[in-house]
Short mmCIF file of C-alpha atoms and ligand atoms in Angstrom, two decimals:
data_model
loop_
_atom_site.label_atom_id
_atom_site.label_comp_id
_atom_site.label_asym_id
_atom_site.label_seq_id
_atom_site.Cartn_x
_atom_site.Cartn_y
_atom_site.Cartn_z
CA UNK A 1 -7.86 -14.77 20.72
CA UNK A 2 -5.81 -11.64 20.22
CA UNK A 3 -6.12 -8.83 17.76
CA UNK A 4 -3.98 -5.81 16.30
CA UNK A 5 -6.23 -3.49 15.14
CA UNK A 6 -4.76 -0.17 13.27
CA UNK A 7 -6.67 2.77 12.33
CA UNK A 8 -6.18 5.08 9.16
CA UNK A 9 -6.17 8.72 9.68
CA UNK A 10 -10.17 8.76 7.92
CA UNK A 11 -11.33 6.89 10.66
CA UNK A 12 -9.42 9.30 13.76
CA UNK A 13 -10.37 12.33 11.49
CA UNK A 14 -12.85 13.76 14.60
CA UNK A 15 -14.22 13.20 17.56
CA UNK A 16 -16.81 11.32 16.08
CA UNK A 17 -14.80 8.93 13.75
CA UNK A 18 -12.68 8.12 17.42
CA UNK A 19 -16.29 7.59 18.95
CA UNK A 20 -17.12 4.95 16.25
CA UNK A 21 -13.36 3.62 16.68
CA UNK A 22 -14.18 3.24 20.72
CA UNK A 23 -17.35 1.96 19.99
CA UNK A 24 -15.24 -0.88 17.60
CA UNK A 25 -12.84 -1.52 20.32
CA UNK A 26 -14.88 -2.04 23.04
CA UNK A 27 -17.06 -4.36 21.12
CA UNK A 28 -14.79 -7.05 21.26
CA UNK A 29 -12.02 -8.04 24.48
CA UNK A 30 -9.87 -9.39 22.06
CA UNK A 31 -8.77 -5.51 20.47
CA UNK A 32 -6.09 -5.27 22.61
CA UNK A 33 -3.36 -3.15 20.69
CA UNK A 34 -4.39 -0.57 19.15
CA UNK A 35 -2.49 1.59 16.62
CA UNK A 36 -3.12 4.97 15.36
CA UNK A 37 -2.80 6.92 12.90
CA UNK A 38 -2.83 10.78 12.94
CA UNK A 39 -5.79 12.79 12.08
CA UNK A 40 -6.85 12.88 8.47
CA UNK A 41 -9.32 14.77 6.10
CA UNK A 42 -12.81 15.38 7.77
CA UNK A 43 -13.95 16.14 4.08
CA UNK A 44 -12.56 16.29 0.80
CA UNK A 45 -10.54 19.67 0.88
CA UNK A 46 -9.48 19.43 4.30
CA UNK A 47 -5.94 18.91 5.27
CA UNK A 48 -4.29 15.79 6.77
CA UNK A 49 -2.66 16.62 10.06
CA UNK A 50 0.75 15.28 9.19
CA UNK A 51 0.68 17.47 5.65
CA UNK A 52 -0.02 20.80 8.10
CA UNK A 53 3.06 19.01 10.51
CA UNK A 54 5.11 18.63 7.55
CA UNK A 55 4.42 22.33 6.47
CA UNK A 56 5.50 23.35 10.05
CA UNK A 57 8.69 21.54 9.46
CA UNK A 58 9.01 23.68 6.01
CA UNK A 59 8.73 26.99 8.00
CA UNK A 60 10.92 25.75 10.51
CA UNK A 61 13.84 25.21 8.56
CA UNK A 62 13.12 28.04 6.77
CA UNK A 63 13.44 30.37 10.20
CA UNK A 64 9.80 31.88 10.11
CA UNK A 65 7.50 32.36 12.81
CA UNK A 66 5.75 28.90 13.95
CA UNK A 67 2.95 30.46 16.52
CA UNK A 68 0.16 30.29 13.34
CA UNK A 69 1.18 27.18 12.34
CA UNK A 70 0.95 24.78 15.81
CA UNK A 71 -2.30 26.62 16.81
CA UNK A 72 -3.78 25.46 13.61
CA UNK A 73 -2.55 21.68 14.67
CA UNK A 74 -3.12 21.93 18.68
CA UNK A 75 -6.87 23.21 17.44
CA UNK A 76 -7.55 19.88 16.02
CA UNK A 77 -6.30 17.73 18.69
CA UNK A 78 -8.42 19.79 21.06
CA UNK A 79 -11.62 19.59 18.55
CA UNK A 80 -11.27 16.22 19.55
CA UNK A 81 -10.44 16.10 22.61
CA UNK A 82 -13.29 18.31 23.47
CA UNK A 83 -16.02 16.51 21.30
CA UNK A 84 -14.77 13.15 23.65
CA UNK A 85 -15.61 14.73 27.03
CA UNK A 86 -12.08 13.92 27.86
CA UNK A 87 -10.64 15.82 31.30
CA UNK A 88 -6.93 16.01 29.20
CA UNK A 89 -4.30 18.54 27.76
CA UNK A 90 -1.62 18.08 25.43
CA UNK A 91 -0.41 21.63 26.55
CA UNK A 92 2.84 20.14 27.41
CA UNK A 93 3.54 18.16 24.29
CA UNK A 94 3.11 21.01 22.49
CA UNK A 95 5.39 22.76 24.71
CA UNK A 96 8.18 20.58 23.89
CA UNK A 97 7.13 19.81 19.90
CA UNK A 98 7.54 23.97 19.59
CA UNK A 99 10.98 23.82 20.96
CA UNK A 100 12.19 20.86 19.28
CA UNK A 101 10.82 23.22 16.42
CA UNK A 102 13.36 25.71 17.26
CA UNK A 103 16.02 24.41 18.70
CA UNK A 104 16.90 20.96 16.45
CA UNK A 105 14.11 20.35 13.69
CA UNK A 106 13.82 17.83 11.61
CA UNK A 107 11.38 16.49 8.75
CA UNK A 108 10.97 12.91 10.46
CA UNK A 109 10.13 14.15 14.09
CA UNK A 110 7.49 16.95 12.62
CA UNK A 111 6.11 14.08 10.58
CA UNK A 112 5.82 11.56 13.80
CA UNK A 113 4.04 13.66 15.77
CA UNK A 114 0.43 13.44 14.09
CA UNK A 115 0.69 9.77 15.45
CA UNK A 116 2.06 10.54 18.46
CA UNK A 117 -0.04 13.16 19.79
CA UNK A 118 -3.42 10.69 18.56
CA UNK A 119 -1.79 7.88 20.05
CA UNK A 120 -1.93 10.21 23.59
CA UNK A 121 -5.74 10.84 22.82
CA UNK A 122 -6.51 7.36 22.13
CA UNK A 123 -4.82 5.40 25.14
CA UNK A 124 -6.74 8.18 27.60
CA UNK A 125 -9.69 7.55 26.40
CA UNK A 126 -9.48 3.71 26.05
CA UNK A 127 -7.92 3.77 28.99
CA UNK A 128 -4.70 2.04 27.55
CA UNK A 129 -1.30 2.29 28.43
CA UNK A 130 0.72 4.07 26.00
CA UNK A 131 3.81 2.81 24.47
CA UNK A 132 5.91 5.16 22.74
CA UNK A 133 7.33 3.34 18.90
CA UNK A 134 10.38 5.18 20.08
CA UNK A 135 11.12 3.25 22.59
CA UNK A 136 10.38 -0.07 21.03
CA UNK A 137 10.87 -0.15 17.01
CA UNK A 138 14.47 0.57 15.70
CA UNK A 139 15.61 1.13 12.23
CA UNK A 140 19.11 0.82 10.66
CA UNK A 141 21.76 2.95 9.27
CA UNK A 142 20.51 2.40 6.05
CA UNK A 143 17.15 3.74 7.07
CA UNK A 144 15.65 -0.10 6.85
CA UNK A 145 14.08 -1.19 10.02
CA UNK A 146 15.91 -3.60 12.35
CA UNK A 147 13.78 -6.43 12.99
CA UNK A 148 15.92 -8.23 15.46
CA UNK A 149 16.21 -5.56 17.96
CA UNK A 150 12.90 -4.24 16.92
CA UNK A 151 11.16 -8.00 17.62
CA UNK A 152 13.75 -8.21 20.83
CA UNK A 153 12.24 -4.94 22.47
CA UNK A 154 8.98 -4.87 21.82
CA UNK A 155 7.80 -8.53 22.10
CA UNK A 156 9.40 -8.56 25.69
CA UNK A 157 7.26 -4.89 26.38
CA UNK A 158 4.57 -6.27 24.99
CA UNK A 159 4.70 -9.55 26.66
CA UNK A 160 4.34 -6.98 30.06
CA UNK A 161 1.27 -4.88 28.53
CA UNK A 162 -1.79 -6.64 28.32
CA UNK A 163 -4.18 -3.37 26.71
CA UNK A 164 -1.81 -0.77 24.85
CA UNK A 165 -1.59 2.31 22.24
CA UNK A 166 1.25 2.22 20.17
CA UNK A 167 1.24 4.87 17.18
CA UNK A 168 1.97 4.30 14.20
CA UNK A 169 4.57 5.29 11.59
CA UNK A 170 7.83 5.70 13.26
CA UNK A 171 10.33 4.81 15.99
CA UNK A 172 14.27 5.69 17.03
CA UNK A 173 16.91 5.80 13.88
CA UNK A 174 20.39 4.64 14.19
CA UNK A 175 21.33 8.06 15.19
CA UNK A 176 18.76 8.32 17.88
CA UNK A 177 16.64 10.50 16.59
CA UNK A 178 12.89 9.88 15.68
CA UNK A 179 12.74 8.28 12.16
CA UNK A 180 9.42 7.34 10.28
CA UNK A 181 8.55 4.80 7.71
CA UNK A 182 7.45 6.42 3.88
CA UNK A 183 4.43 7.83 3.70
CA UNK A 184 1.29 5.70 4.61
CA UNK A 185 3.24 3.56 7.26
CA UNK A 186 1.47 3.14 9.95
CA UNK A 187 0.30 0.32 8.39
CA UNK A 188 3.55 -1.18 8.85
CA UNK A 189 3.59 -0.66 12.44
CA UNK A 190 0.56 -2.28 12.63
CA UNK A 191 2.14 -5.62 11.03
CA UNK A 192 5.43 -5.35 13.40
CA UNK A 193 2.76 -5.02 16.46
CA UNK A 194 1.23 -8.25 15.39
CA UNK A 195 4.04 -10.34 14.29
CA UNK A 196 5.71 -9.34 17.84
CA UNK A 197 2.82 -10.13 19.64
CA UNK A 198 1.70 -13.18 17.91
CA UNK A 199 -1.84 -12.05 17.63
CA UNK A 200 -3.72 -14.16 15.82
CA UNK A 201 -5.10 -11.50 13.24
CA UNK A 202 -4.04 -8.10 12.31
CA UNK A 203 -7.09 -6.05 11.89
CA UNK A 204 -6.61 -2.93 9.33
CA UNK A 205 -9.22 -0.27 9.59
CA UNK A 206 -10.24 2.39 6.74
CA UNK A 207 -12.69 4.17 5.17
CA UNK A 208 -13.60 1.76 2.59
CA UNK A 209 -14.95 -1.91 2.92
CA UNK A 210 -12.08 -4.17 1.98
CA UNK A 211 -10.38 -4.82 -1.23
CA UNK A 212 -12.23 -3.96 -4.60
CA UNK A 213 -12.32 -6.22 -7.05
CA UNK A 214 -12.05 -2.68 -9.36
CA UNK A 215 -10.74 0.94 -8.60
CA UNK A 216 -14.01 2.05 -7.76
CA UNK A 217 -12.87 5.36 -9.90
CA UNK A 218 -13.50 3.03 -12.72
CA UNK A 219 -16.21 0.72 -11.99
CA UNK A 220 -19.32 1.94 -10.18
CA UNK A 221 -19.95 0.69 -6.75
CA UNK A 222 -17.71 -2.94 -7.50
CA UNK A 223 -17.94 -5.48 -5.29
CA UNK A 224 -15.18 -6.30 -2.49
CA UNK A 225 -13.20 -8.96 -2.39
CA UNK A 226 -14.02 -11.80 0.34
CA UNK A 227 -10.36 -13.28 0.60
CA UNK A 228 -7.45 -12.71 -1.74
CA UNK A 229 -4.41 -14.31 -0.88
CA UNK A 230 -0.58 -12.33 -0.66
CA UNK A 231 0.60 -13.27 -3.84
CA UNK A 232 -2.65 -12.12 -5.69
CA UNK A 233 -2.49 -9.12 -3.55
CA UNK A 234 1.04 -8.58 -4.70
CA UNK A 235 -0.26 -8.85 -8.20
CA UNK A 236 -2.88 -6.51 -7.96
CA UNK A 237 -0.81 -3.80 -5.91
CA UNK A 238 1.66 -3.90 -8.21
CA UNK A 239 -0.68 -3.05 -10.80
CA UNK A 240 -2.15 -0.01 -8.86
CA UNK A 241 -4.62 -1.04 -6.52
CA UNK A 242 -3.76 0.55 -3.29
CA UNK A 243 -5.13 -0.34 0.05
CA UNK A 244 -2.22 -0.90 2.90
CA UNK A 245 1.05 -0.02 2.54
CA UNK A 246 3.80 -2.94 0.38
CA UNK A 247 5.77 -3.03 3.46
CA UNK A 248 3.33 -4.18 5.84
CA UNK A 249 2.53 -7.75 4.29
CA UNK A 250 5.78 -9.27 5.35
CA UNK A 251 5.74 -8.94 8.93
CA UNK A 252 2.94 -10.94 9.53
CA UNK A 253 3.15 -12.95 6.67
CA UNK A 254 6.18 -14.59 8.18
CA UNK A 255 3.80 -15.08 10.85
CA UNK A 256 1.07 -16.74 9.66
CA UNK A 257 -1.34 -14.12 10.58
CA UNK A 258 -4.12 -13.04 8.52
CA UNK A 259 -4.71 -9.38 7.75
CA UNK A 260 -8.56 -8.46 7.92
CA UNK A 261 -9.21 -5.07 5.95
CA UNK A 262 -12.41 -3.49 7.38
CA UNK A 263 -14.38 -0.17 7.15
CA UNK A 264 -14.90 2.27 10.31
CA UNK A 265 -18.18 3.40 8.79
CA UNK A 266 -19.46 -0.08 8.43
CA UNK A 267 -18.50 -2.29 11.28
CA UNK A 268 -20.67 -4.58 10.72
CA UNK A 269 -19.50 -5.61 7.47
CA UNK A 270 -16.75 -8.66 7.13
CA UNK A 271 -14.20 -7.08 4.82
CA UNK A 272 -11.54 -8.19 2.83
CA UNK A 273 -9.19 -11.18 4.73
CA UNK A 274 -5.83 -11.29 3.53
CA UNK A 275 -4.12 -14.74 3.82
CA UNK A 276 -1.56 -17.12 3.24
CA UNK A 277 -3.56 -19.91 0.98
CA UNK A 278 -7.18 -20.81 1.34
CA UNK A 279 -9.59 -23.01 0.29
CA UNK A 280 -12.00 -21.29 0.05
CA UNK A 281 -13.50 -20.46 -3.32
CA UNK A 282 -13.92 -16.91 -4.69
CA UNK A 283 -17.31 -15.62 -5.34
CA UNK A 284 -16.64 -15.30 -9.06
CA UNK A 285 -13.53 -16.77 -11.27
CA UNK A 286 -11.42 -13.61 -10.92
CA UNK A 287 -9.86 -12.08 -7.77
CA UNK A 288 -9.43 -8.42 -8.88
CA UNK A 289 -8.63 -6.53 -12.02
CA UNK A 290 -5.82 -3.62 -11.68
CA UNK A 291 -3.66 -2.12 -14.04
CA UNK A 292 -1.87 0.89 -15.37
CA UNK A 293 -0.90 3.53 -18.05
CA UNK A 294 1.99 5.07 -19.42
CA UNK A 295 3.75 1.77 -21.22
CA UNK A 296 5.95 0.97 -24.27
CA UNK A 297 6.26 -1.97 -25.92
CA UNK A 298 10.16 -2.61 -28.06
CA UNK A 299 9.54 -5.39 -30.57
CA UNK A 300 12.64 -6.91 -31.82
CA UNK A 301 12.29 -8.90 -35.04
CA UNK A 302 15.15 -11.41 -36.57
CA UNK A 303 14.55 -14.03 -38.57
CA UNK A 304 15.25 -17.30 -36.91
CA UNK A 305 15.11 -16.18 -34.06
CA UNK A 306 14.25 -19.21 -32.46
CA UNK A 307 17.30 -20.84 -33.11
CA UNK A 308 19.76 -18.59 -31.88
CA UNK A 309 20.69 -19.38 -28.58
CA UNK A 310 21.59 -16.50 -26.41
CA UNK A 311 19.54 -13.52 -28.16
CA UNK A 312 17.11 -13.05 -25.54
CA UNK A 313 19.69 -12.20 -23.19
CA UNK A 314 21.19 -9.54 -25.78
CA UNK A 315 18.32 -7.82 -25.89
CA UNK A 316 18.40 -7.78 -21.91
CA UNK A 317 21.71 -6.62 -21.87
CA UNK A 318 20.83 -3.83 -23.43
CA UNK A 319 18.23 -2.82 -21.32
CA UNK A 320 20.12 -3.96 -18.28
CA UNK A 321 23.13 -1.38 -19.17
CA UNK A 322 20.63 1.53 -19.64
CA UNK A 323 19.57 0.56 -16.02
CA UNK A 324 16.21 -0.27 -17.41
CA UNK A 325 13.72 -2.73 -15.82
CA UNK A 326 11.13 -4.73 -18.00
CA UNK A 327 7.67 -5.61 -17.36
CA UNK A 328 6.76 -8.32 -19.61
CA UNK A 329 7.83 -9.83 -22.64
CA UNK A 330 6.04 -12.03 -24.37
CA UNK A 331 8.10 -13.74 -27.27
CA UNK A 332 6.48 -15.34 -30.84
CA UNK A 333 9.01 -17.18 -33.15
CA UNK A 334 11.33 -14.57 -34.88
CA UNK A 335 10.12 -11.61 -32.33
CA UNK A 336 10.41 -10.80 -28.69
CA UNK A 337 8.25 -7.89 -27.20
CA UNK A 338 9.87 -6.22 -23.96
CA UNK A 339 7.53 -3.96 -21.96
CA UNK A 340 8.57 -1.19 -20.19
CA UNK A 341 7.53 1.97 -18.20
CA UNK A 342 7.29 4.41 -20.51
CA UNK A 343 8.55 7.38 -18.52
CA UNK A 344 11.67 5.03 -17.47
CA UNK A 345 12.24 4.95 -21.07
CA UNK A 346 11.63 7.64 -23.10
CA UNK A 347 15.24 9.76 -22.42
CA UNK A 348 17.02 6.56 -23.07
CA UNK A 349 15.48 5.18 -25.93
CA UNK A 350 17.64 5.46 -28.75
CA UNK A 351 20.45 4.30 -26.45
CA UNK A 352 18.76 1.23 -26.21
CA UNK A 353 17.86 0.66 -29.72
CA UNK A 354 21.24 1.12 -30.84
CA UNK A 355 22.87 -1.24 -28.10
CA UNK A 356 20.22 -3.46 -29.12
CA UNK A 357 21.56 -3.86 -32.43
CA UNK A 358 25.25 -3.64 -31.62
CA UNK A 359 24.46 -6.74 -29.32
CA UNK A 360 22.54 -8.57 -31.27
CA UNK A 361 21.84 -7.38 -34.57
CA UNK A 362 18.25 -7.84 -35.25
CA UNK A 363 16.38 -7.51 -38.50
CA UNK A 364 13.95 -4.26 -36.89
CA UNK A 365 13.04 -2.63 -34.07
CA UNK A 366 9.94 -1.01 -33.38
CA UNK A 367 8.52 0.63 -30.45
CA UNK A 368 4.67 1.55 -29.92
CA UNK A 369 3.77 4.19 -27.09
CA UNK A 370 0.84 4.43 -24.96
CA UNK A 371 -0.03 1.37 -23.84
CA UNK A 372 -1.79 0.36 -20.46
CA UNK A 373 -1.32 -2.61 -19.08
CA UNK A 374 -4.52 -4.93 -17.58
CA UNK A 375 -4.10 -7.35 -14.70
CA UNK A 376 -6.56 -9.86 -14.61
CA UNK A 377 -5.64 -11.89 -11.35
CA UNK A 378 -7.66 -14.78 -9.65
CA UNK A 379 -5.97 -18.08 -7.98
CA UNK A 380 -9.02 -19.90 -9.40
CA UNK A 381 -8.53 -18.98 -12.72
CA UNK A 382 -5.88 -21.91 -13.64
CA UNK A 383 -8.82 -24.64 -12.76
CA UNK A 384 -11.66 -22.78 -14.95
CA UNK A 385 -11.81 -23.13 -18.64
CA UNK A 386 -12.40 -20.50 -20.94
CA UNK A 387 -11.16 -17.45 -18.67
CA UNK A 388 -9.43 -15.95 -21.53
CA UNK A 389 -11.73 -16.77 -23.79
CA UNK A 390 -14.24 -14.96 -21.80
CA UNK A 391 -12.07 -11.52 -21.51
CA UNK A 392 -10.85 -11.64 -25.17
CA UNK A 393 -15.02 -11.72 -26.44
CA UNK A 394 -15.98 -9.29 -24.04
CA UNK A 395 -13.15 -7.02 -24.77
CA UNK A 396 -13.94 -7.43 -28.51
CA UNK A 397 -17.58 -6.72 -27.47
CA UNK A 398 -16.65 -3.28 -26.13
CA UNK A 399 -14.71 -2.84 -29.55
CA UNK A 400 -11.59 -3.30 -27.76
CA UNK A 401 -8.31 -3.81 -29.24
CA UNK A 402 -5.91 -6.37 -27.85
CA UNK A 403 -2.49 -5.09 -28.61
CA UNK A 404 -0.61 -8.19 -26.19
CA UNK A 405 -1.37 -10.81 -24.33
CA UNK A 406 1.15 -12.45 -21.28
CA UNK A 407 -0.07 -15.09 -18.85
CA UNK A 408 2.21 -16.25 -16.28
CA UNK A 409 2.82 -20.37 -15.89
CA UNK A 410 1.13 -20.01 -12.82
CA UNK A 411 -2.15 -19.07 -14.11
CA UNK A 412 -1.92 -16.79 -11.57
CA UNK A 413 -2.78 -13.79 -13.94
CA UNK A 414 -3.58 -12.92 -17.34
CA UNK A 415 -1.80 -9.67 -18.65
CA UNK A 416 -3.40 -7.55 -20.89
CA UNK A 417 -2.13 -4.89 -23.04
CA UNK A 418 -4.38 -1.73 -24.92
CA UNK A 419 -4.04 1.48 -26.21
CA UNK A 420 -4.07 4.02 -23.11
CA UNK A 421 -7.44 5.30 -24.35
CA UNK A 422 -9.15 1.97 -24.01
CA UNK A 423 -7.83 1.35 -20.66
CA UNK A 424 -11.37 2.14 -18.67
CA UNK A 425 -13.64 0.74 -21.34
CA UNK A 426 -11.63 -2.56 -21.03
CA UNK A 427 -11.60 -2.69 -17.50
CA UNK A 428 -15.46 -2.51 -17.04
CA UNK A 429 -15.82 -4.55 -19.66
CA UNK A 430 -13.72 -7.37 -18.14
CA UNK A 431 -15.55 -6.58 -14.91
CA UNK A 432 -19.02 -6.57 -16.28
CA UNK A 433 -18.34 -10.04 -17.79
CA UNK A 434 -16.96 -11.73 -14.48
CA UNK A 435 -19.06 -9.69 -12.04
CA UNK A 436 -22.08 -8.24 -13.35
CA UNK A 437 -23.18 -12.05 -14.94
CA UNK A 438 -22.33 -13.76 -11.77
CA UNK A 439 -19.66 -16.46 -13.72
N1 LIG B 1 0.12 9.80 8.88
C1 LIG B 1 1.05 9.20 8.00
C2 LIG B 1 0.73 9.59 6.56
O1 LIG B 1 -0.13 10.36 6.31
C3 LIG B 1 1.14 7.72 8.16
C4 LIG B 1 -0.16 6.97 8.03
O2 LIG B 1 -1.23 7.56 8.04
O3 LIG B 1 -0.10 5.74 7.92
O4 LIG B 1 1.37 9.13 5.65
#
């Protein structure tokens, strides 16, 4: 058995978060890549260390004086280099990151070096080599990474390195220079480690344990969720729930490898798995509940609709030429609702309506603001009667009003729309009913 484990910048924050991150590795042989990511917060107001590199960048390009600026950064690596006992110096990389500073900056190498400069700590005091992602993960012109040559490199590297550091979040552009991923992506790297090396699970480490089945902003103290599988995670993310960067599921998904979410704080618990399909049952009917605010809803009303073959895709049209994308759109028999992001839509609006009735002439057209959407996702859900049932009385228990209702074919989810100002009330209430009674 082999493992990629990553680490988010909460868990690297000090010396003592890289103690407990040791401590993790050394626990079990099978760790044997290990992927950083730069320092983060220590506590709440702090600053993450690749916000104070990307602020460095800012006064770079702007020509000002950078002495201030890489203390403030070279103190942190130090704080933790000191608090591990280690007998090491990053003198030199700081050396060369201040004149890269002066002589050729740029955003993307400022931004790489939180990783790189933890990935140094980490492989001297695991004793790890230390592969550079520069060396081994290419992107495209376009900015996109380049699998092929990316897989080509680094699986053959790899295949060399039995115990290794890579960092996360970047690796060489097109253009040879250092290029990183958006925001959060070390994650990523952590999923083109594991698909390259074939490890049989990609272990994600953060400050929380596993995937909530609610935004814990929300719910009080919800309960994580034991396995969810990608699609439902897709669901959910799109929704809002945020736990590992969108780009990192695909890697090892074409792998087969299953992404374990655990907690730095509390090794000891199992986490969230991420999978494929599984058999296994949830602990209650529902997966997770997500959703968002900030909707409209366009409802289109002709009479006969029904029979007039080709007005649904009218209506699209004129969305589609206003370069407008639609969420949902549930249909009765002389209306169709179409769903949209409300800030997508607002400055085009009347555009819309009128192309709408050039296209299709309708009998009305009216559009309702501020509505949140509710994602009610759970793979179990098409086998279990009375799912909706249950969410419509306990949203009409909590004096909720239902202002739509979409659930996919698949059963895979059950979309629910409110007013903006019911959005929390509903989602406890949906959570109270699923969790809190144990169904
Ligand atoms: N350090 C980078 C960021 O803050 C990447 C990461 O942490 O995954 O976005």
């Amino acid at each position: 058995m082999r493992k990629v484990v990553k680490f988010g910048g909460s868990s690297l924050a000090d010396a003592g978060q890289f103690k407990k991150v040791g401590d993790i590795i050394r626990a079990d042989e099978s760790r044997v890549y290990v992927v950083p990511s730069a320092p983060g917060k220590r506590y709440p107001t702090d600053t993450k260390v690749t916000d104070l590199l990307i602020q460095l960048y800012k006064k770079a390009a702007a020509g000002e004086d950078l002495t201030d600026a890489l203390a403030v950064i070279h103190a942190r690596y130090d704080e933790i280099i000191t608090g591990l006992g280690l007998d090491f110096s990053l003198d030199d990389e700081f050396a060369e990151i201040e004149r890269v500073m002066k002589e050729e900056p740029t955003l993307d190498y400022a931004a790489s070096r939180g990783e790189y400069l933890n990935g140094r700590i980490m492989a001297a005091y695991l004793g790890y080599e230390f592969i550079d992602p520069y060396d081994v993960i290419f992107f495209n012109e376009e900015g996109t990474l380049n699998s092929y040559k990316t897989n080509k490199v680094l699986t053959a590297k790899l295949e060399q390195t039995e115990r290794a550091v890579i960092p996360g979040f970047y690796g060489q552009g097109k253009d040879g220079k250092v290029k990183t991923f958006s925001r959060g992506g070390s994650d990523v790297t952590g999923s083109i480690v594991a698909a390259a090396a074939k490890v049989d699970i990609y272990e994600n480490w953060t400050d929380v344990s596993g995937f909530l089945v609610a935004d814990p902003r929300i719910v009080k103290d919800p309960v994580s969720i034991h396995t969810i599988t990608y699609r439902e995670l897709r669901e959910l993310s799109y929704m809002g729930a945020s736990v590992l960067h969108e780009d990192a599921i695909f890697p090892v998904r074409s792998k087969g490898i299953p992404i374990n979410i655990r907690n730095t704080n509390k090794p000891e618990v199992e986490g969230t798995w991420i999978v494929e399909s599984t058999a296994r049952k949830q602990n209650y009917t529902v997966t997770g509940i997500a959703g968002r605010k900030g909707f409209c809803s366009v409802l289109i009303t002709k009479a006969m609709m029904n029979s007039e073959i080709g007005f649904g895709r009218k209506v699209l049209q004129a969305f589609e030429e206003s370069n407008i994308s639609f969420e949902h759109m549930p249909s009765g028999i002389d209306t169709m609702n179409i769903v949209v992001h409300e800030s997508e839509f607002i400055d085009k609006e009347q555009q819309v309506v009128s192309t709408i009735h050039r296209l299709s002439s309708p009998d009305a057209i009216e559009i309702e603001s501020g509505l949140a959407l509710i994602a009610v996702v759970g793979r179990g859900m098409k086998s279990v009667q009375g799912t909706a049932a249950r969410i419509f009385s306990a949203l009409a228990h909590a004096r909720v009003n239902i202002r739509m209702i979409d659930q996919g074919s698949s059963e895979l989810n059950i979309i629910i729309g409110v007013a903006n100002e019911d959005f929390e009330t509903a989602i406890r209430a949906i959570y109270a009913i699923f969790v809190e009674t144990q169904l």
